[in-house]
Short mmCIF file of C-alpha atoms in Angstrom, two decimals:
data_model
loop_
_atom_site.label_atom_id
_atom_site.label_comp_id
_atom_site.label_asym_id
_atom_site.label_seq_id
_atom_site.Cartn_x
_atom_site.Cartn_y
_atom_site.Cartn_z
CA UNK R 1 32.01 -23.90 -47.53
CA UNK R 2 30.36 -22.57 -44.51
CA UNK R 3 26.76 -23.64 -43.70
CA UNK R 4 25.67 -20.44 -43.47
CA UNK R 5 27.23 -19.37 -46.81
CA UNK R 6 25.35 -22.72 -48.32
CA UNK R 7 22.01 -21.39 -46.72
CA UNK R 8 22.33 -18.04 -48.94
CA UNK R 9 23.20 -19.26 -52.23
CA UNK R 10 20.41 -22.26 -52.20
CA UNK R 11 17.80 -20.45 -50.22
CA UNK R 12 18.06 -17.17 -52.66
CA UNK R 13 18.34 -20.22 -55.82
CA UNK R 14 14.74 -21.30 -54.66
CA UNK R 15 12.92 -18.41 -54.85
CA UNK R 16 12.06 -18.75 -58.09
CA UNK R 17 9.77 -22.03 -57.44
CA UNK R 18 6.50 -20.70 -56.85
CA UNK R 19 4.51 -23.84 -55.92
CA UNK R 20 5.56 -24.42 -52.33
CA UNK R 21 2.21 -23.89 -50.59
CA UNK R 22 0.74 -26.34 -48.21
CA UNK R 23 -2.69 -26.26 -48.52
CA UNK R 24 -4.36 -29.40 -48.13
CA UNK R 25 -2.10 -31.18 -45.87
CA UNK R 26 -2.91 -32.48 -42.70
CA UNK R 27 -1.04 -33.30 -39.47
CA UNK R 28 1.00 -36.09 -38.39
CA UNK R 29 1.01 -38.16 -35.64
CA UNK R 30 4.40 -37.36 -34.04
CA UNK R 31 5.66 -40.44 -32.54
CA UNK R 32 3.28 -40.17 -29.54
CA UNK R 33 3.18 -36.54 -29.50
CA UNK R 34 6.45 -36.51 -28.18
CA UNK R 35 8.14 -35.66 -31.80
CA UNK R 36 8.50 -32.39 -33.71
CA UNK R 37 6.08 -30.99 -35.67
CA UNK R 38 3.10 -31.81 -33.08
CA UNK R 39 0.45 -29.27 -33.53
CA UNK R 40 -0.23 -29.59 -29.82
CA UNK R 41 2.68 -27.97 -28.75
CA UNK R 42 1.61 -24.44 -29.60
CA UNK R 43 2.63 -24.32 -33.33
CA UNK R 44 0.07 -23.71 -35.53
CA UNK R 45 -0.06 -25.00 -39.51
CA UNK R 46 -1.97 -23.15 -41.69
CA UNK R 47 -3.61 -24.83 -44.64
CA UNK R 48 -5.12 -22.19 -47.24
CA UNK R 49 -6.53 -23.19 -49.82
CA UNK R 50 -5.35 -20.61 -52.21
CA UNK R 51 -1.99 -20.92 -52.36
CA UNK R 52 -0.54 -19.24 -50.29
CA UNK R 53 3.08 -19.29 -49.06
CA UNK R 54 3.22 -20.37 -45.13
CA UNK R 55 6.37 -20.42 -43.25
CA UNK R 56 8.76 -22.99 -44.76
CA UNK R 57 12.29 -23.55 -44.91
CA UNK R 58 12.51 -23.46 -49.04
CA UNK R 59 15.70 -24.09 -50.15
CA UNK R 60 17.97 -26.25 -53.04
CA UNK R 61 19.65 -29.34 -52.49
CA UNK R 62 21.86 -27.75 -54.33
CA UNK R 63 22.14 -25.54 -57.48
CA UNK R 64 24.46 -27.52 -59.64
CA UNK R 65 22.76 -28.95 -62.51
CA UNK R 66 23.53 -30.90 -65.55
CA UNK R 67 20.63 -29.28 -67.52
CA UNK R 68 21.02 -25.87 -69.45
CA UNK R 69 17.89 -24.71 -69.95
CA UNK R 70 17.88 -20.56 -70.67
CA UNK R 71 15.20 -19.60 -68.39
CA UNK R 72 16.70 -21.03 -65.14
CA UNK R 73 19.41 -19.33 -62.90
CA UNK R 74 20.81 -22.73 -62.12
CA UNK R 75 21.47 -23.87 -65.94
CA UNK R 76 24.80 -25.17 -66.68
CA UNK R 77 26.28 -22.46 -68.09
CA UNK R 78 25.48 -19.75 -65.27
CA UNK R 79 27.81 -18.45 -63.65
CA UNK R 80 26.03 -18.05 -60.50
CA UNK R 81 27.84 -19.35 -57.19
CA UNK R 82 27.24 -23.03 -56.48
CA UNK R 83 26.80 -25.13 -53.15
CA UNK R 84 25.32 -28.26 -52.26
CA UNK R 85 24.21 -29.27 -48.98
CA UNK R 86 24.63 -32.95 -47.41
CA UNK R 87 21.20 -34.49 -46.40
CA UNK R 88 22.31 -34.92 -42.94
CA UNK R 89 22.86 -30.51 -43.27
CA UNK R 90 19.27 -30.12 -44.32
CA UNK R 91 17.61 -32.03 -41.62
CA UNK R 92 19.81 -30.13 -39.04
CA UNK R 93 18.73 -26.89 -40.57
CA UNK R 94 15.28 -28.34 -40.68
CA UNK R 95 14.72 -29.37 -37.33
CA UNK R 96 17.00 -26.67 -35.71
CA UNK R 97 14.66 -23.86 -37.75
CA UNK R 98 11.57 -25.76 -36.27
CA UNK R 99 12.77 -25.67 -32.65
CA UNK R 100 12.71 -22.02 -32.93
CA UNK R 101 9.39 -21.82 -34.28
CA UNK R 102 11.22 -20.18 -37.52
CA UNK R 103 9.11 -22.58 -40.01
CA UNK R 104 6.33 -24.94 -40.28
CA UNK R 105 8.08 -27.36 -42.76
CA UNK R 106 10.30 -27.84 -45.34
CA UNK R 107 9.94 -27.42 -49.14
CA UNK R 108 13.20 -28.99 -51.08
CA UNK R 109 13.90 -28.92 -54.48
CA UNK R 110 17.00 -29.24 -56.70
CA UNK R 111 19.32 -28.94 -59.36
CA UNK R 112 19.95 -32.30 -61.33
CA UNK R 113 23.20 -33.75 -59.87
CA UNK R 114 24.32 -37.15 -62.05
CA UNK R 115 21.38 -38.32 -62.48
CA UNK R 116 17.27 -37.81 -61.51
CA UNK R 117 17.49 -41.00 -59.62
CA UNK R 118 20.62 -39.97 -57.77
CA UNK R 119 19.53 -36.41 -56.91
CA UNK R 120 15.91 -38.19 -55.89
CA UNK R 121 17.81 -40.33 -53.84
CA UNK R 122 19.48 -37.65 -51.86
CA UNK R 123 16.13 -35.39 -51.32
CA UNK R 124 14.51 -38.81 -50.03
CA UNK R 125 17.04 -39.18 -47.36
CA UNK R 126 16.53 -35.74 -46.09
CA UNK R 127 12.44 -36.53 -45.44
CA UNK R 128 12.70 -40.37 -44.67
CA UNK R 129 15.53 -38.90 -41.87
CA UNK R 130 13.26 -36.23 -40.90
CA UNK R 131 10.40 -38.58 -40.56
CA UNK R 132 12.12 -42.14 -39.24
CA UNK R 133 15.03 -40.66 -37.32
CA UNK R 134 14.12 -36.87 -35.82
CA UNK R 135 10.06 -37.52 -35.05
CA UNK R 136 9.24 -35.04 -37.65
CA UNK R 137 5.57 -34.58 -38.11
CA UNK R 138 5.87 -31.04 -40.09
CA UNK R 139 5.00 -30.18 -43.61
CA UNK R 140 7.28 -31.52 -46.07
CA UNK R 141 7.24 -30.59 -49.76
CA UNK R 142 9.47 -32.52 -52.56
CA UNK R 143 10.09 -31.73 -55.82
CA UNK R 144 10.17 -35.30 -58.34
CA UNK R 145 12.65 -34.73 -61.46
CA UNK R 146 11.56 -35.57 -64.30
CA UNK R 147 12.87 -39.50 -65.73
CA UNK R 148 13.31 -40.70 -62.19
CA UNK R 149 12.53 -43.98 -61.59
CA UNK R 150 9.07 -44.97 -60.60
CA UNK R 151 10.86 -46.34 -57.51
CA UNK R 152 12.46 -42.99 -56.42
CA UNK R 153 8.56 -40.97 -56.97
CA UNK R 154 7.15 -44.07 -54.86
CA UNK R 155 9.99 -43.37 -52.15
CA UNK R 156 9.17 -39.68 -52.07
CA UNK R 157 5.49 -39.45 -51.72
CA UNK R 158 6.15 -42.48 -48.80
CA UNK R 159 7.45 -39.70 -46.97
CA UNK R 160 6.39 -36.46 -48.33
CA UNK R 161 3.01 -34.52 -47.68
CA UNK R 162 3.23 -33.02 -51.18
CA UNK R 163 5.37 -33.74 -53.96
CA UNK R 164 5.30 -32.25 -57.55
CA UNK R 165 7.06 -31.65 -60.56
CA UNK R 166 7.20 -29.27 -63.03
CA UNK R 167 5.47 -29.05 -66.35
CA UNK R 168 8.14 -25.81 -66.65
CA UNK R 169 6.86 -24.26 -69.79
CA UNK R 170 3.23 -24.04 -71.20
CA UNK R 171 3.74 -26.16 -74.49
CA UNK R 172 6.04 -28.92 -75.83
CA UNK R 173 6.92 -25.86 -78.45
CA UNK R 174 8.10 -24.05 -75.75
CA UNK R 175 9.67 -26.97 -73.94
CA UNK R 176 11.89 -27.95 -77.09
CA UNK R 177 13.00 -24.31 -77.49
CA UNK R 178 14.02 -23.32 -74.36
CA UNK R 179 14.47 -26.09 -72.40
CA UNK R 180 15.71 -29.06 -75.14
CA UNK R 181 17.33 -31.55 -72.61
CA UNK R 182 13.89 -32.16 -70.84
CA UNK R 183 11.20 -34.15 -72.20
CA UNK R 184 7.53 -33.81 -71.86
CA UNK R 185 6.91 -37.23 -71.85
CA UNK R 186 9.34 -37.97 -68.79
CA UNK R 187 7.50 -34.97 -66.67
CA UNK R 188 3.97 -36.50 -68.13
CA UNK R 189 5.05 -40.14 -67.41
CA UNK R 190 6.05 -38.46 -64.08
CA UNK R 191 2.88 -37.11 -62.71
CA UNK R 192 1.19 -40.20 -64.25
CA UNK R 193 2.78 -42.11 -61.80
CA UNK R 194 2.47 -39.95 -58.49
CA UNK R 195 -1.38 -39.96 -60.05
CA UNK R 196 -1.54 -44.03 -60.26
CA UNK R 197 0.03 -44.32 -56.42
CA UNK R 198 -2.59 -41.43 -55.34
CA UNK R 199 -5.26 -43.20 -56.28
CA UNK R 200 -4.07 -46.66 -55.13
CA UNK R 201 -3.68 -45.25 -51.94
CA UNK R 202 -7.09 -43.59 -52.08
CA UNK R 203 -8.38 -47.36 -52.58
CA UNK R 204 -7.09 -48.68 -49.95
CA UNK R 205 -8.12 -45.50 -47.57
CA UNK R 206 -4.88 -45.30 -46.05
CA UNK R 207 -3.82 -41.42 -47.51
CA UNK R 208 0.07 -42.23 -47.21
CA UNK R 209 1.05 -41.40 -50.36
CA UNK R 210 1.32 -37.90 -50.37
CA UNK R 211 -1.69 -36.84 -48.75
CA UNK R 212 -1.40 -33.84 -50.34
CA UNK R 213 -1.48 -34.45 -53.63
CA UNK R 214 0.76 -33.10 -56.62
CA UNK R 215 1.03 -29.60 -57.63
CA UNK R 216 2.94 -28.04 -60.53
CA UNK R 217 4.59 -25.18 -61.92
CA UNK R 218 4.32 -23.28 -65.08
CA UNK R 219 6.79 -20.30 -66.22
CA UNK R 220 4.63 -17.79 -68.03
CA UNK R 221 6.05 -14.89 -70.39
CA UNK R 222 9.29 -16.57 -71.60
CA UNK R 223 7.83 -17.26 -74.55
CA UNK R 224 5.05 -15.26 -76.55
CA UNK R 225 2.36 -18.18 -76.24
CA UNK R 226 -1.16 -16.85 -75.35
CA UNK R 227 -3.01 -17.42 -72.23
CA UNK R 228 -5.11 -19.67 -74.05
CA UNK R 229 -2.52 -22.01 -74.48
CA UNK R 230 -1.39 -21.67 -71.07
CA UNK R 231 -5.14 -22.45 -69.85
CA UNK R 232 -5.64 -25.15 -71.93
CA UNK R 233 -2.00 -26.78 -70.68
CA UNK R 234 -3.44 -26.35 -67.06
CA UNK R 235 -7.11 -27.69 -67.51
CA UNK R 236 -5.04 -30.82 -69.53
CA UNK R 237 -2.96 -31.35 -66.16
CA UNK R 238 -6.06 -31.08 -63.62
CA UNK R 239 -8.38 -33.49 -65.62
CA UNK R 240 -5.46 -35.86 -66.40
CA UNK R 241 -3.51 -36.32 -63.85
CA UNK R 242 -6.09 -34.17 -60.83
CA UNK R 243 -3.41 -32.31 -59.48
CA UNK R 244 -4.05 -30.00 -57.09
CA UNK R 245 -2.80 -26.55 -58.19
CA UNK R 246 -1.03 -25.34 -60.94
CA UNK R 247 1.18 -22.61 -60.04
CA UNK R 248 1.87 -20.09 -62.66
CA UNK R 249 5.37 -17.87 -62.08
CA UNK R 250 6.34 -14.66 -64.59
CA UNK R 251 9.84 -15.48 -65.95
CA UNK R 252 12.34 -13.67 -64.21
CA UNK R 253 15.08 -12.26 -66.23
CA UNK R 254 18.36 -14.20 -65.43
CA UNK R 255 22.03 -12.51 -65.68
CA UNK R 256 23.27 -13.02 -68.42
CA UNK R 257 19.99 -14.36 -69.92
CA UNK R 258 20.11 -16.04 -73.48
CA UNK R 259 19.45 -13.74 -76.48
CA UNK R 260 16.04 -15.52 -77.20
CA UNK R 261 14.42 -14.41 -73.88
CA UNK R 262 12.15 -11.28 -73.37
CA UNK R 263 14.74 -8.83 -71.35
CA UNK R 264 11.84 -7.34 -69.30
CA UNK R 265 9.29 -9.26 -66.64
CA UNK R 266 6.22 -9.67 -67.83
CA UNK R 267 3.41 -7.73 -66.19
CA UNK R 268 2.43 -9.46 -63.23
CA UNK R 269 -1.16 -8.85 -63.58
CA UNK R 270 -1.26 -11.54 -66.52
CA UNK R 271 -0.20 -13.48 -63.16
CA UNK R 272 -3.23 -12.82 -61.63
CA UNK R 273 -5.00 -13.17 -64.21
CA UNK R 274 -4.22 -16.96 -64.62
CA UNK R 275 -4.81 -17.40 -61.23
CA UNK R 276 -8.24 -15.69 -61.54
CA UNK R 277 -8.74 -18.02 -64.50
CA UNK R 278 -7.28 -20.85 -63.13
CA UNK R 279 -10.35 -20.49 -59.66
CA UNK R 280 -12.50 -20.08 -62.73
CA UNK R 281 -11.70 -23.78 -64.26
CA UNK R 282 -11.22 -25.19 -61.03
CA UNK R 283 -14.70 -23.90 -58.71
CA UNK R 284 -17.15 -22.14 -60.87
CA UNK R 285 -17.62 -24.48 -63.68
CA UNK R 286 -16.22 -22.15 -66.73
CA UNK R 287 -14.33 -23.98 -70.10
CA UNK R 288 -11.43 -22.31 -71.45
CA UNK R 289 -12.93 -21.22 -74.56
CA UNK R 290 -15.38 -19.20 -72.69
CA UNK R 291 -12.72 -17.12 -70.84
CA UNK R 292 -10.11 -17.03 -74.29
CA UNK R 293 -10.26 -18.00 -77.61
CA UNK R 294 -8.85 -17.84 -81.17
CA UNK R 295 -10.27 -14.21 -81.46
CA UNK R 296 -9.36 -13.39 -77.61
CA UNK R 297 -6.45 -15.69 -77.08
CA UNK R 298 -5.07 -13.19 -73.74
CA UNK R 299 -6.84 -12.37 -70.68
CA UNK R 300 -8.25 -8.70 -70.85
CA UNK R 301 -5.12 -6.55 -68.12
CA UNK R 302 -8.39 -4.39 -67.06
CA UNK R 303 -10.53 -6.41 -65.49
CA UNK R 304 -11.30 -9.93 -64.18
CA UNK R 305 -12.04 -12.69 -66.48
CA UNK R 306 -15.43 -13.27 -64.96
CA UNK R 307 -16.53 -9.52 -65.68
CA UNK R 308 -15.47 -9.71 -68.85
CA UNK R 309 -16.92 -12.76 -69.76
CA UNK R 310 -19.75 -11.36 -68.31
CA UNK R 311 -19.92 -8.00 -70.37
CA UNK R 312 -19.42 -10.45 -73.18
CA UNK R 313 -22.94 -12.07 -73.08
CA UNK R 314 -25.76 -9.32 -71.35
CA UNK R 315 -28.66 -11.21 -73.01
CA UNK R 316 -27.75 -13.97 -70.13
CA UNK R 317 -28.51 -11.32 -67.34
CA UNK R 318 -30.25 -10.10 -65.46
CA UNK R 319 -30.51 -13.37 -63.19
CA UNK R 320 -33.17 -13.84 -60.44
CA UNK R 321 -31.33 -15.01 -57.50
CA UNK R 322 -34.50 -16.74 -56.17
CA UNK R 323 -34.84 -18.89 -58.86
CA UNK R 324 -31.22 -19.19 -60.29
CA UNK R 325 -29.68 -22.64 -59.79
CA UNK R 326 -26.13 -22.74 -58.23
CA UNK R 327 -24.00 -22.59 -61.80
CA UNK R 328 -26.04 -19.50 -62.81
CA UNK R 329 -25.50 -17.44 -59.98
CA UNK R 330 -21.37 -18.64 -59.91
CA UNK R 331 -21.38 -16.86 -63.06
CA UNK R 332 -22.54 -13.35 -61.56
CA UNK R 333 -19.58 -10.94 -61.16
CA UNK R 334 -19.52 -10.38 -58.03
CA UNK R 335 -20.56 -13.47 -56.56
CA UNK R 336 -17.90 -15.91 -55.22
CA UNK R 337 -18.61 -19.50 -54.59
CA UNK R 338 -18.96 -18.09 -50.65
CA UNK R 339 -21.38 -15.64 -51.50
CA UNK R 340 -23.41 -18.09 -53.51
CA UNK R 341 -23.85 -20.39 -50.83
CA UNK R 342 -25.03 -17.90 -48.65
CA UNK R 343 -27.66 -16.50 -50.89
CA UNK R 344 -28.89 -19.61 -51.55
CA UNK R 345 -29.00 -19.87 -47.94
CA UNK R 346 -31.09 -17.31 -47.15
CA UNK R 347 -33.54 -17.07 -50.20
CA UNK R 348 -35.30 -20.25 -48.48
CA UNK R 349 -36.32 -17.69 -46.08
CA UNK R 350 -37.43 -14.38 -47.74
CA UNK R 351 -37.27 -12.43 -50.88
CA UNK R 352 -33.64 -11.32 -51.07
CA UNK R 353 -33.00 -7.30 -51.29
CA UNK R 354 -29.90 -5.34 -52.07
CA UNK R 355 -30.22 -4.42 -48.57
CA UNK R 356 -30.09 -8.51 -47.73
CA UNK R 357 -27.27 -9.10 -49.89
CA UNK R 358 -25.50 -6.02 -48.10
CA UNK R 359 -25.80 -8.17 -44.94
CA UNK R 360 -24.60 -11.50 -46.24
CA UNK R 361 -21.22 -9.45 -46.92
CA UNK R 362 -21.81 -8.87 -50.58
CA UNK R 363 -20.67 -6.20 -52.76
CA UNK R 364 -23.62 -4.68 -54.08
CA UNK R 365 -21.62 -2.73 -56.63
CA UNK R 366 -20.89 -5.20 -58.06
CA UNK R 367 -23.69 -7.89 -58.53
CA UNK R 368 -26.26 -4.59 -59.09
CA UNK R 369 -26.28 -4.72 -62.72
CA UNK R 370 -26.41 -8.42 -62.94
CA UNK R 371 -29.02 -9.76 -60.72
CA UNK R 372 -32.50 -8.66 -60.97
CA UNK R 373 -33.82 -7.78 -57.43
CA UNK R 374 -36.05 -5.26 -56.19
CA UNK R 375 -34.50 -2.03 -56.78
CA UNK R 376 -31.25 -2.92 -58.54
CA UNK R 377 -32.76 -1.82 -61.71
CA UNK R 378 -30.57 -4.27 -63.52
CA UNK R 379 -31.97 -3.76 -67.18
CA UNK R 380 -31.41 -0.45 -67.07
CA UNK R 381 -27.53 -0.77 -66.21
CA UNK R 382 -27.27 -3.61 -68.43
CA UNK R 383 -28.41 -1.33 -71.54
CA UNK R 384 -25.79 1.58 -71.29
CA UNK R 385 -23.86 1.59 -73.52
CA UNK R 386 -20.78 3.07 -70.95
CA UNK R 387 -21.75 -0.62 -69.09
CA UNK R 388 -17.68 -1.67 -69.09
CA UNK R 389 -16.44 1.34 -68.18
CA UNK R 390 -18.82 1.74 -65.17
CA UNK R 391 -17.95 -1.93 -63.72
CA UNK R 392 -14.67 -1.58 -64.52
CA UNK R 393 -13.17 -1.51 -60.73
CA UNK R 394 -10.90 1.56 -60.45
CA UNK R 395 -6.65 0.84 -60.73
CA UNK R 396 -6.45 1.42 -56.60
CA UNK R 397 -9.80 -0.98 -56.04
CA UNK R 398 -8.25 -3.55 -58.23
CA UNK R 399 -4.96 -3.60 -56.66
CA UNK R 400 -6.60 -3.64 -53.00
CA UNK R 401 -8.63 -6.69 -54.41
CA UNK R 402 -6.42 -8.64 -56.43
CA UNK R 403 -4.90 -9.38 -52.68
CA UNK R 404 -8.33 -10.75 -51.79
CA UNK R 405 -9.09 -12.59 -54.61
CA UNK R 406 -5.64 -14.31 -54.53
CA UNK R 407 -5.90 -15.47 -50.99
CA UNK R 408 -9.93 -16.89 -51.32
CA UNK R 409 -10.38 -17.05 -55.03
CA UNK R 410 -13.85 -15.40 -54.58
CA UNK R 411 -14.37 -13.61 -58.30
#
């Protein structure tokens, strides 16, 4: 099979992994400067912090796999066209693609071919060539299979910036139904491990172990289980093993998809939900029972999970911004951690106005009813009864926004 025929069937088999972002990482010394990947020679990395995608070369190793789970294009039993590339293919794809200032790094994954050590084995070849052998000082992203040896994770993160693996589904339930080949305790055991070198290396300040941590991914909507248990999966993964993200991806419908899978995508705005829950956990010091619970076990589709929480418990507002400590005011609506700093900022300086949060680049439409500042006549707004409905951004706002709040997680 032609290499350009390969490149189609494996790049378009990788779009489902969501988690291929690079924030976090860090340049490379490049053998001198003289190798590829040297930010000095007028390509740029760019390391956000919210996830998103930057150029990368994201393909498959290859999309055979011995593993039939329903939810993946690459099961067994699909009958999707196959390829595999050779590791020597995918570093000359690599650094050819880099040469043209087509990509800023690579992100490989894979189908499970023989076994998890064997397929390891073949996506640490790729980096340790890129790295030894071609100078490359780029981003490189691996994905660890689940029951590889501790040998083949320790091999990976030796060369990788970022390596991960995936939790796949939101419970062991879920795991066991859909998925009944893969256990939870290899992915746990896993991240464990990449955890255990992480922090080694963190000892020793040298950062060589994938300096930029682990990252996960979680398939949402395959199953009916509520965001709460999908929250309470990713708060589990942070505090045990401190990864850095958890990515959350709506299940795409497959052809010829198994009879016990939902036919239609879910609605991405439970997406963006998570993710706005997810910032929540992570930077503004919320639990999950506060956002969902036994009584509200989904995310509200209408509005942001801070709002709502918000709308939730009025006798906690209005807040004084001048007095409010830092984990008050991250609880305004309104208010991202960005905004918070500011205020806090400037309040050492003056009694703070609408007109002086209007200047520090806040939306006063938003923190109005929930601060009490001169003029805002918070108490007022906070005792209509039509409250939600008037914070409630419009559809069009919300959809402008929801880009925003993805990219900065300011909520």
């Amino acid at each position: 099979m032609k290499l350009h025929r390969k490149l189609t069937i494996l790049a378009d088999a990788a779009k489902y992994d969501a988690s291929c972002a690079s924030s976090g990482a860090k340049g490379r010394a490049t053998q001198g400067g003289r190798g590829l990947g040297n930010t000095s020679n007028g390509i740029c990395h760019s390391y956000t912090p919210d996830g998103r995608c930057v150029s990368l070369l994201k393909i498959l190793l290859t999309n055979y796999c011995v593993f039939d789970c329903l939810y993946c294009v690459n099961r067994t039993s699909s009958d999707v066209p196959r390829a595999r590339f050779t590791p020597a293919e995918v570093v000359h794809l690599t650094v050819e693609m880099y040469r043209r200032n087509y990509i800023e790094g690579l992100f490989l994954s894979s189908g499970v071919l023989k076994s998890p050590d064997h397929t390891m084995a073949e996506m640490v070849e790729v980096a340790r060539t890129l790295r030894q052998e071609r100078g490359f000082g780029g981003y490189i992203h691996l994905k660890t299979v689940a029951g590889a040896s501790d040998e083949a994770i320790a091999e990976a993160g030796r060369w990788a910036d970022r390596i991960s693996c995936n939790v796949e589904l939101p419970t062991r339930r879920d795991l066991a139904k859909l998925a009944p080949e893969k256990r939870a305790t290899e992915i746990d055991r896993a991240m464990q491990v990449t955890k255990a070198r992480i922090d080694e290396d963190r000892d020793r300040r040298s950062k060589r172990f994938a300096p930029a941590g682990q990252s996960t991914q979680m398939i949402v909507g395959a199953t009916p289980t509520p965001d709460r248990d999908v929250l309470e999966t990713a708060d589990a993964l942070y505090t045990r093993h401190r990864l850095r993200r958890v990515y959350y991806s709506a299940y795409s419908p497959t052809p010829h998809a198994d009879g016990a899978l939902p036919v239609a995508r879910p609605s991405l705005i439970r997406e963006h939900r998570l993710y706005q829950a997810d910032w929540l956990l992570r930077f503004y010091g919320f639990a999950v029972d506060e956002l969902v619970d036994a009584s509200r076990p989904n995310l509200p589709d209408d509005m942001d999970p801070k709002l709502a929480w918000a709308l939730r418990h009025r006798a906690l507002f209005p807040i004084d911004p001048m007095r409010a400590d830092r984990e008050q005011l991250l609880r305004v609506p309104g208010l991202g951690t960005r905004g918070v700093d500011a205020i806090l900022a400037a309040r050492k300086h003056r009694r703070l106005t609408l007109d002086d949060l209007r200047r520090l680049r806040i939306s006063t439409r938003k923190v109005r009813p929930f601060l009490d500042l001169p003029g805002s006549d918070a108490a007022r707004w906070l005792d209509r009864m039509d409250l939600r409905a008037r914070v409630k951004p419009p559809e069009q706002l919300e959809l402008f926004g929801a880009r925003a709040s993805a990219r900065d997680g300011q909520l």
